[in-house]
Amino acid sequence: MLASIKSLALVALASTVAQAAVVTYDWNITYVNTNADGLFERRVIGVNGQFPPPAINVTLNDTLVINVINNLDQPTSLHSHGLFQTGNAQFDGPSMVTQCPIPPGANFTYTIPIEQHGTYWIHGHFGGQYVDGLRAPLIIHNLNETYKYDEEYTIALADWYHQEHSVMLEQYLSIFNPSGAEPVPESALINQMLDQKFNFVPGKTYRLRIINMSALAMFHFHIDGHEIEIIEVDGIDVERQKVSSFPITAAQRYSVLVTAKADTSMNYIIHADMDPAMFDVVPDELVLNITGTIVYNEASPLAPEELSQWEPFNDAELVPVVPLATQAPDQVFALTAAFSVLNDYSNKATFNDITYVMPKVPSLYTALSTGNLSSNPEVYGKYAHPMVLKHNDWVEIVINNDDPGNHPFHLHGHVFQIVGRGEGKYDPSSGPYPGYLNTTNPSRRDTVLVPSEENVAIRFQANNPGVWLFHCHIEWHLQAGLATTIIEAPEIMPSVLKVDPTHYEHCKALGIPFSGNAAGKEGLDLAGANLGPDPLPGTFTGKGIVALVFTIIAALLGLGTVIWYAREDDAQIASQIAQAKIAQEEETH
Amino acid sequence: MGSVFSAPIFFIMFRETTEAAIIVSVLLSFISQVIVDDPALYRRLRWHVWIGVAIGLIISLIIGGAFIAIWNTVAKNVFQTSEELWEGSFALIACIMITIMALAMLKSQDMQEKWRGKLSAQMDNIDTNQSMTNRSGKYALLILPMITVLREGLEAMIFVGGVTFETEAKSIPLAAITGLLAGALVGFLIYRGGSRLTLHRFFVASTCFLLLIAAGLFAKAIQAYEMDKWNKIVGGDADDAGSYDPRGNVWALSWGNPNDPNAGGYAFLNSILGWSNIASVGTITGYCVYWLGVIGAILFLKFKGKRAAAARRAEEPSAAYAQEKVAEKEI
């Protein structure tokens, strides 16, 4: 009896240990030529000679290992979007924030303990490489999923361009684009391929994991003839929310449950409609509404297409299944996002009039090498826009969108609570924030849309020491500088984070300093740090005053000449008058 | 203020009305000098002058006004597409016209003398032919002012037309009316025997103002051409967005925009001085070059005048000699 219980226990123990596997992916990052949208062949970035890169599948408590070999002609890095990287910030991925980029020809191994579950994605975070195709779904399964379903599909939506990102970026940031018009995509794809079909068996329940991997586009997702229920948002399981359609911005994820119909007489269209409000212009050739198919029977006809009606949707109303009460913030930041032409004459994005420029030393390495000064924001450089947080403080950020466009903001290393929404700009000096939502279990996610001329208040606890980028996830805007760097608990980072020396080797190979402040120097000597453009002065500069003086002198000289010319006539008239007077007097005498 | 009162229009109407008023006053004073013993004839001839002036004025207003209205509506619609290009060209045309007028005003400083000369020659004809009773001569004093005013009026309309393209429609009426009234006042003062010296200085001051306006227009024309070029590069209406070509920019102020509807003062400065919150190497150089050109033109006028005067003096000895001869003969 005892022996059987013991063996049962051993089997149980073995199975839990076996569940915590090390899942390894070898990613040889290369260029691939492809005609993904059937309209134009172009060079893209693929993995292992394939495009699109394969999805990554892991399970909660696994360790994800990605062996990256960079076979591009430029550096690269990978960011696992939405993963907390607790105590693991050096593998978060953004170039010059948590690491030097991986040099061409070099190897880099990302080792990531998986501490959460849900729908995520992995993408390049050097320049705009993810827009050139370096992106893939990252699905983290849970052995005990909150909701029951029979099967699941991943539907990864993305806008698609025909030109390489670096070429378009040059045009976007040039002085000849003062209005900051973002390049408009030429098409859009599901799972970076055409004609996606998803087989449905009558009576089964399906989980659809919807990811938006776009550079810019926002999609409205709906399925003809089927109701959908939202069950997950950005990796957070939520109470079922029935919707007919919902919007999904760049970098966001949703899971929905769909119940298959009872009969196989028809197939149905899945709609992903790009919202034209995101585009500066909508060319006639651009097909905004892309589709996939739910196939019950290959032979069945398509059900007649339904009229697209986009429902309004407030993701702040979603209720997380695992409740987390919010707490009064220890620190409140107000960040105002705006776009303007700065003194380098290109249209740049700013948070509180500061545009993000990468420092000379990755900010994480600065935090780890500046000792006591790591809590002083100055060492990170003004243009990295550092925000230093104390360990375990509750932090609130009010994001003011002072721009006509809608922006999705993403925080690395965390999910945050959406605790408030409001119109216009919130100024902390005017008093407490007025737009708090009345709830004890606020909605949580890692990428939130702040609509034009509105504000959103988010809250999280600084319980994850590391350096986390906070930025708009429209890739163009990140490049234009709409980012800040959150320096979380720098005082305990050295005890929590251990950076493998091979990371510093890559810095050396690229000639990038890997210790010291933002200028690569000791202490607070920031001479030589990367400086960003500043707002235009809007006043007279030296050359303006000189020019003004010249114009005044020219006008005075001209008018003087007129008067000089007129003097002779003046004198003539005066003498004529005098003569006439004399003549008159003579007459009267 | 610049948006309800167009200074160029004011000065043009003022100048043309003044000249017409001078003609009227010369004729009226001539009549009062010559017709001393026939009150009925005196009154009738005075009426002739006024009616002639009125008819001339009305016809020129109708023709000129129609021309301006048609030209404006047709032209403005046609030229919407390259708005800046056309605005620049019209500013340049206005600049040239105003400069010519300003310099002419300076040259013909003694309008009264000139008109006295012209009209006295005509009057002599009438007098010697005793055409007060003659049919054609009967209405000479009506036709003469009518034709003169008509010609002056049409000239004014053309000048105004040349300027209105780049003027807001609502700034025209007030300026035109006040210009007209001011010109009439000046003519009245002349008739009453106002000081010629003050009048002369008035005209010199008007010339100065007109040249300032024209200099501003020249700079505006250059700015419009540059803005058109920038619009074509950037693809869109950059001016509305406050965008400008950063290459060659000399100043770009966050205040002082003449197109700002809330700050009318800058629009006024723009119409008088050509002020703009954005200046480039092109506009500043153009402004200075304009004044250099004006200085050159005035110097040229001065030397031409001096040569002409010297030529007249060279002729005079022979005329004086001839007169002496005649006098000798008579003796």
PDB file of N, CA and C in Angstrom, chain B residues 38 44 51 104 109 122 129 149 159 177 195 204 278 280 285 288 291:
ATOM      1  N   ASP B  38     -20.752 137.529 -67.228  1.00  0.00           N
ATOM      2  CA  ASP B  38     -21.950 136.819 -67.654  1.00  0.00           C
ATOM      3  C   ASP B  38     -22.278 135.741 -66.630  1.00  0.00           C
ATOM      4  N   ARG B  44     -23.552 128.109 -66.034  1.00  0.00           N
ATOM      5  CA  ARG B  44     -23.736 126.971 -66.933  1.00  0.00           C
ATOM      6  C   ARG B  44     -22.412 126.258 -67.162  1.00  0.00           C
ATOM      7  N   ILE B  51     -20.697 118.146 -64.378  1.00  0.00           N
ATOM      8  CA  ILE B  51     -21.353 117.015 -65.050  1.00  0.00           C
ATOM      9  C   ILE B  51     -20.328 116.172 -65.803  1.00  0.00           C
ATOM     10  N   ALA B 104       6.565 108.400 -60.647  1.00  0.00           N
ATOM     11  CA  ALA B 104       5.908 109.403 -61.500  1.00  0.00           C
ATOM     12  C   ALA B 104       5.397 110.554 -60.654  1.00  0.00           C
ATOM     13  N   GLN B 109       5.989 116.631 -59.872  1.00  0.00           N
ATOM     14  CA  GLN B 109       5.668 117.204 -58.566  1.00  0.00           C
ATOM     15  C   GLN B 109       4.745 118.391 -58.703  1.00  0.00           C
ATOM     16  N   GLN B 122      -5.500 124.382 -74.378  1.00  0.00           N
ATOM     17  CA  GLN B 122      -6.830 124.049 -74.883  1.00  0.00           C
ATOM     18  C   GLN B 122      -7.759 125.262 -74.761  1.00  0.00           C
ATOM     19  N   ASN B 129     -11.251 131.041 -80.894  1.00  0.00           N
ATOM     20  CA  ASN B 129     -12.330 130.703 -81.838  1.00  0.00           C
ATOM     21  C   ASN B 129     -13.681 131.215 -81.368  1.00  0.00           C
ATOM     22  N   VAL B 149     -11.193 112.894 -66.699  1.00  0.00           N
ATOM     23  CA  VAL B 149     -11.529 112.088 -65.520  1.00  0.00           C
ATOM     24  C   VAL B 149     -11.660 110.624 -65.920  1.00  0.00           C
ATOM     25  N   PHE B 159      -4.686 100.239 -62.058  1.00  0.00           N
ATOM     26  CA  PHE B 159      -3.735 100.111 -60.955  1.00  0.00           C
ATOM     27  C   PHE B 159      -4.349  99.325 -59.808  1.00  0.00           C
ATOM     28  N   ILE B 177     -12.749 104.207 -50.612  1.00  0.00           N
ATOM     29  CA  ILE B 177     -13.596 105.359 -50.287  1.00  0.00           C
ATOM     30  C   ILE B 177     -12.793 106.447 -49.584  1.00  0.00           C
ATOM     31  N   SER B 195      -1.546 125.826 -49.743  1.00  0.00           N
ATOM     32  CA  SER B 195      -0.124 126.022 -49.942  1.00  0.00           C
ATOM     33  C   SER B 195       0.437 124.961 -50.873  1.00  0.00           C
ATOM     34  N   VAL B 204       5.301 114.008 -51.674  1.00  0.00           N
ATOM     35  CA  VAL B 204       6.572 113.315 -51.422  1.00  0.00           C
ATOM     36  C   VAL B 204       6.363 112.232 -50.361  1.00  0.00           C
ATOM     37  N   ILE B 278       8.368  84.827 -41.275  1.00  0.00           N
ATOM     38  CA  ILE B 278       9.349  83.928 -41.878  1.00  0.00           C
ATOM     39  C   ILE B 278      10.127  84.698 -42.927  1.00  0.00           C
ATOM     40  N   SER B 280      13.732  84.617 -45.534  1.00  0.00           N
ATOM     41  CA  SER B 280      14.810  83.777 -46.063  1.00  0.00           C
ATOM     42  C   SER B 280      15.876  84.671 -46.665  1.00  0.00           C
ATOM     43  N   THR B 285      17.395  89.580 -49.280  1.00  0.00           N
ATOM     44  CA  THR B 285      18.203  90.115 -50.382  1.00  0.00           C
ATOM     45  C   THR B 285      17.315  90.862 -51.365  1.00  0.00           C
ATOM     46  N   CYS B 288      16.352  94.322 -50.092  1.00  0.00           N
ATOM     47  CA  CYS B 288      17.455  95.284 -50.177  1.00  0.00           C
ATOM     48  C   CYS B 288      17.735  95.652 -51.637  1.00  0.00           C
ATOM     49  N   TRP B 291      15.324  98.307 -52.977  1.00  0.00           N
ATOM     50  CA  TRP B 291      15.646  99.683 -52.593  1.00  0.00           C
ATOM     51  C   TRP B 291      16.845 100.209 -53.384  1.00  0.00           C
TER      52      TRP B 291
END
